[in-house]
Coordinates of C-alpha atoms in Angstrom, one line a residue:
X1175 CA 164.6 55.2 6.4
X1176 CA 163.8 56.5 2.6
X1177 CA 163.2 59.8 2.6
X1178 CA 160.6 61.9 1.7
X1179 CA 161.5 62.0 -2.3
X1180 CA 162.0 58.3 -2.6
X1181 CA 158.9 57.2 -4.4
X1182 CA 159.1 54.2 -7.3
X1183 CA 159.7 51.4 -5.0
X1184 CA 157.7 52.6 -2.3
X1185 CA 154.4 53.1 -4.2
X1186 CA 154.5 49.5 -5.3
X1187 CA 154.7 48.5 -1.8
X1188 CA 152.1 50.5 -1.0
X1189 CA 150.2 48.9 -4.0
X1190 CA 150.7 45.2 -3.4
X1191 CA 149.6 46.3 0.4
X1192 CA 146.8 47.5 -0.4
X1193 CA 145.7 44.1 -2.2
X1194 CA 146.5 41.9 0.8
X1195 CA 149.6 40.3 -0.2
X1196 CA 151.6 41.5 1.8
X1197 CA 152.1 43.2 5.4
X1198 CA 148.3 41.7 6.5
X1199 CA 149.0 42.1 9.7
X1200 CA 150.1 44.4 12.5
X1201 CA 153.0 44.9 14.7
X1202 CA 156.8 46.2 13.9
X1203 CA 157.4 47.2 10.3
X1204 CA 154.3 45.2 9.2
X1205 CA 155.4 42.2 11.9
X1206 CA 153.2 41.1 13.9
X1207 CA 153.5 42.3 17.7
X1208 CA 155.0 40.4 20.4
X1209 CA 153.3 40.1 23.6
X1210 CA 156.4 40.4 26.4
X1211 CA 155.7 39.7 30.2
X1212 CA 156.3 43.0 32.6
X1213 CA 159.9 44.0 33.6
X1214 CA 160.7 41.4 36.5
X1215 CA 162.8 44.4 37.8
X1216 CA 160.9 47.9 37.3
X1217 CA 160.6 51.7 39.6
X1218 CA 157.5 51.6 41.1
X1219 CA 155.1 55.1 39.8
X1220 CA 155.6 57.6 42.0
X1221 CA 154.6 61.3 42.0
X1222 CA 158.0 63.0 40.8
X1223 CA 160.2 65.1 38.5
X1224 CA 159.2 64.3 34.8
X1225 CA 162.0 61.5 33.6
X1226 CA 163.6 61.0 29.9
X1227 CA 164.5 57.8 28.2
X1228 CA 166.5 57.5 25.0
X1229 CA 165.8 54.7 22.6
X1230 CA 166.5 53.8 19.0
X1231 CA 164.9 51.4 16.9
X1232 CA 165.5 51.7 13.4
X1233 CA 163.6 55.0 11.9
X1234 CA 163.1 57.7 14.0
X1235 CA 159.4 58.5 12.9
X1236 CA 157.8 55.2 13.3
X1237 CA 159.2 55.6 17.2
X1238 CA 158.2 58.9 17.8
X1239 CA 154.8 58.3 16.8
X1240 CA 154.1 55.1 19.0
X1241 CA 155.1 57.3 22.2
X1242 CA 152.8 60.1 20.9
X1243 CA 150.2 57.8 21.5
X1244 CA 151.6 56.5 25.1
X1245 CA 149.5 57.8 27.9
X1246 CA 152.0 58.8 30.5
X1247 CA 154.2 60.4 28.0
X1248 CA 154.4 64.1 27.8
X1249 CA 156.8 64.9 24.8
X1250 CA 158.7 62.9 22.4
X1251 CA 161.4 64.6 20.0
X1252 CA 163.2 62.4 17.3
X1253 CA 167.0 63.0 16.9
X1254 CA 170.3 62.0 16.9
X1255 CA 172.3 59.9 19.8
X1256 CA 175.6 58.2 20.0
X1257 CA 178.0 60.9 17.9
X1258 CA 179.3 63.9 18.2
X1259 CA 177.5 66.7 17.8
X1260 CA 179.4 67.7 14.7
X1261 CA 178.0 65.1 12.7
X1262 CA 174.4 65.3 14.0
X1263 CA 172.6 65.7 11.2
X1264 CA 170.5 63.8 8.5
X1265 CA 172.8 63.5 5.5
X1266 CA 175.8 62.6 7.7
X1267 CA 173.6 60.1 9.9
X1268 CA 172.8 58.3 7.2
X1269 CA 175.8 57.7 6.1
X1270 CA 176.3 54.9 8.8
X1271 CA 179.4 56.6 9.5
X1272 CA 178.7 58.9 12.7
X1273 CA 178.4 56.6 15.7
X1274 CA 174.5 57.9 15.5
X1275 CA 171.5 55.9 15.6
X1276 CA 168.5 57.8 14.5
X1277 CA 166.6 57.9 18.3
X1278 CA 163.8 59.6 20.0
X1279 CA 163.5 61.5 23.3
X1280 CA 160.8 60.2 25.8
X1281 CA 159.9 62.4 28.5
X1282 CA 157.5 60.8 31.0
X1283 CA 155.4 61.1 34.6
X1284 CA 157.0 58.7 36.4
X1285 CA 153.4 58.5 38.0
X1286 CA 151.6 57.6 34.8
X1287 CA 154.2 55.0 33.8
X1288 CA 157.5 53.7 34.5
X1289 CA 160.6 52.9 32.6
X1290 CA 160.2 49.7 32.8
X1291 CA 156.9 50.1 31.4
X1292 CA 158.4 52.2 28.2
X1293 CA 160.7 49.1 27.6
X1294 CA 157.7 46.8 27.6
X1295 CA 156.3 49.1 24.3
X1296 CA 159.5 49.3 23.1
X1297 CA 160.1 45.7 22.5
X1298 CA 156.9 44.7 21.9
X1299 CA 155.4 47.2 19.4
X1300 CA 158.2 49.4 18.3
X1301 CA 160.6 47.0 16.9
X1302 CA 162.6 43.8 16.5
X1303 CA 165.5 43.7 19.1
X1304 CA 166.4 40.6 17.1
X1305 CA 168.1 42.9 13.9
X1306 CA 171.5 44.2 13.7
X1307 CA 171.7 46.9 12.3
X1308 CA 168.5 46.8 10.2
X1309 CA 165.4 47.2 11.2
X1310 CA 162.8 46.3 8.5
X1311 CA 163.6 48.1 4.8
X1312 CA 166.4 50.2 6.5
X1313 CA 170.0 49.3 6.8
X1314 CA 173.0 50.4 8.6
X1315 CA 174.0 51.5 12.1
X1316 CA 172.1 54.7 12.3
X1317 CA 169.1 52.0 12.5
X1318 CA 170.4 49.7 15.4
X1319 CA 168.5 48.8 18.6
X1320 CA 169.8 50.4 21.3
X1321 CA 168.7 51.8 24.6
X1322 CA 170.8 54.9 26.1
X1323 CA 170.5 55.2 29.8
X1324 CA 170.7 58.1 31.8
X1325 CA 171.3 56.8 35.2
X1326 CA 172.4 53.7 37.1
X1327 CA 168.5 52.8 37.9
X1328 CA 168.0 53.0 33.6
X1329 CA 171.2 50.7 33.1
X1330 CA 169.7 47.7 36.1
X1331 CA 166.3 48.0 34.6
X1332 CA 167.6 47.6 31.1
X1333 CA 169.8 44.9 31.5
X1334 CA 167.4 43.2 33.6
X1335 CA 164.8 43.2 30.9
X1336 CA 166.7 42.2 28.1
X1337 CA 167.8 39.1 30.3
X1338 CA 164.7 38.2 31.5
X1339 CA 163.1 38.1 27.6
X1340 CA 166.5 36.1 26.2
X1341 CA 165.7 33.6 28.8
X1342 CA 162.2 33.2 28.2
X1343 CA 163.2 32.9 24.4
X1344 CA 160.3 35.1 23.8
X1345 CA 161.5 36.2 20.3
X1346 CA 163.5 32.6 19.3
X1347 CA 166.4 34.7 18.3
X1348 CA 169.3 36.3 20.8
X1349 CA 168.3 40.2 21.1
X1350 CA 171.3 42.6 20.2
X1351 CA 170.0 45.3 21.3
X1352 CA 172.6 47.8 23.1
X1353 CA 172.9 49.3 26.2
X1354 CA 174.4 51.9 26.5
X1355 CA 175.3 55.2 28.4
X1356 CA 173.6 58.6 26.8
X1357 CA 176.3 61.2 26.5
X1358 CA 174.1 63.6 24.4
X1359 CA 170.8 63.9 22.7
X1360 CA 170.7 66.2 19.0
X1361 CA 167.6 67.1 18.1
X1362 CA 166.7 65.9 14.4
X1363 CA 165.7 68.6 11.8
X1364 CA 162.3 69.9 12.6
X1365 CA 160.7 68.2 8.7
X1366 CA 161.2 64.9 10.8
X1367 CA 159.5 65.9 14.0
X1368 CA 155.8 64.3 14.6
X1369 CA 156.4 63.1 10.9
X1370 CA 153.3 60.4 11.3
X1371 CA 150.8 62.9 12.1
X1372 CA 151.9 65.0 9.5
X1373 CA 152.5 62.4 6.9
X1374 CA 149.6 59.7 7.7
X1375 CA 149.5 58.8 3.6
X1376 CA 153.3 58.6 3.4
X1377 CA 153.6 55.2 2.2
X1378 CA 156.8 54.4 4.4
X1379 CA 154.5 55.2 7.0
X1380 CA 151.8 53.3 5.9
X1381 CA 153.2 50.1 5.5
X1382 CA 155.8 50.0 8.5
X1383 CA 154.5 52.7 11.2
X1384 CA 150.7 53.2 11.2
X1385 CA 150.7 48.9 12.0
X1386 CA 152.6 49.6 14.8
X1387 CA 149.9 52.3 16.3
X1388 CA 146.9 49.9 15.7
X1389 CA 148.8 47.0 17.7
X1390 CA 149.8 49.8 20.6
X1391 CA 145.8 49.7 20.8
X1392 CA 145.1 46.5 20.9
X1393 CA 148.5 44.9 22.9
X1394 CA 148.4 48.2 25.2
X1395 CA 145.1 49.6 25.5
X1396 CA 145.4 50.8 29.0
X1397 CA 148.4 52.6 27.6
X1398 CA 146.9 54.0 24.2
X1399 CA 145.7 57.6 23.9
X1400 CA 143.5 58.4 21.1
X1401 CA 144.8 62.4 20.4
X1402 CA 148.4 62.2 20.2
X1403 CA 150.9 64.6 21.7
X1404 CA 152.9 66.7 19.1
X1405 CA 156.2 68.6 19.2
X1406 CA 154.3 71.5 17.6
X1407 CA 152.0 71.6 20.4
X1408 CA 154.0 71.1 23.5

């Protein structure tokens, strides 16, 4: 992701967006969305314990905000997963150096929706599963697709998924998205947390996140909320 003082380059994005040449339509970094069948293997709701997922895919608040606006979901935190806690922070993150991948926190009502179900959103609307180590204008391995499980039901469900879209060659390229086991979640800085509601106007966000939103809406609207949930006010 460029941060917050990156500006030049940006701006004339945002200009030559705002103009219609480019990024007309919506979906994943200015992509159109993918409409993916269900998970073939899936928990059925049930009234429970609140659960967590742990995805990453590419920057952090472009992720965060699509489950903001996920009915089911009850708070989202962006952060840090796949390195040591040592090196959990921005400047070292973005070095590509740390094992992290910029990620968000999903805690859900297993009621409301299922994990299966946050999959679905996640390679749909949130991003291309078809980029290493990219996604969109960012580079590097702190921007990977990857799902981090927390359990043995997570891991099935996962690898189920991504087998089921690779053989319906729903994206015409092989996913490389990882799966992989969550040893910790590091909460990112708190200028980074609900960054789309607080930002709307950013152009980063703009061009590449507030697309992704609008075809959450359209591709999902039994899932869409209209007033997001925020860090600040959970």
């Amino acid at each position: 992701m460029y941060g917050i003082a990156k500006n030049g380059w940006w701006i004339a994005l945002l200009a030559l967006a705002a103009v219609g040449t480019l990024w007309n339509t919506s979906g994943r970094s200015g992509e159109a969305a993918v409409v993916l069948p269900a998970p073939a293997v899936d928990n059925t709701r049930a009234a429970g314990p609140m659960q967590t997922a742990v995805l990453a895919g590419g920057c952090f608040w472009g992720v965060q905000g699509v489950y903001q606006y996920t009915k089911g979901v009850k708070k989202v935190l962006s952060g840090y997963s796949g390195g040591d806690r040592s090196t959990a922070q921005y400047e070292k993150v973005g070095t590509g150096r740390t094992g992290h991948a910029e990620s968000v926190e999903i805690v859900f009502d297993p009621k409301e929706i299922s994990y299966g179900e946050i999959l679905q959103i996640f390679f749909s609307v949130v991003h291309d599963p078809t980029q290493l180590d990219r996604q969109g204008p960012d580079s590097g391995p702190q921007y990977r697709s990857n799902i981090f499980y927390t359990g043995e039901s997570q891991r099935n469900i996962a690898q189920a998924y991504v087998a089921q879209l690779g053989q319906a060659k729903v994206f015409g390229r092989a996913i490389v998205t990882r799966i992989d086991p969550l040893k910790a979640f590091y909460a990112a800085e708190e200028y980074h947390q609900d960054f789309l509601q607080r930002n709307p106007r950013h152009p980063y966000i703009v061009i590449n996140d507030l697309p992704k939103i609008d075809s959450l809406r359209k591709v999902f609207p039994a899932y869409y909320r209209d007033s997001p949930i925020t860090v600040k006010g959970n």
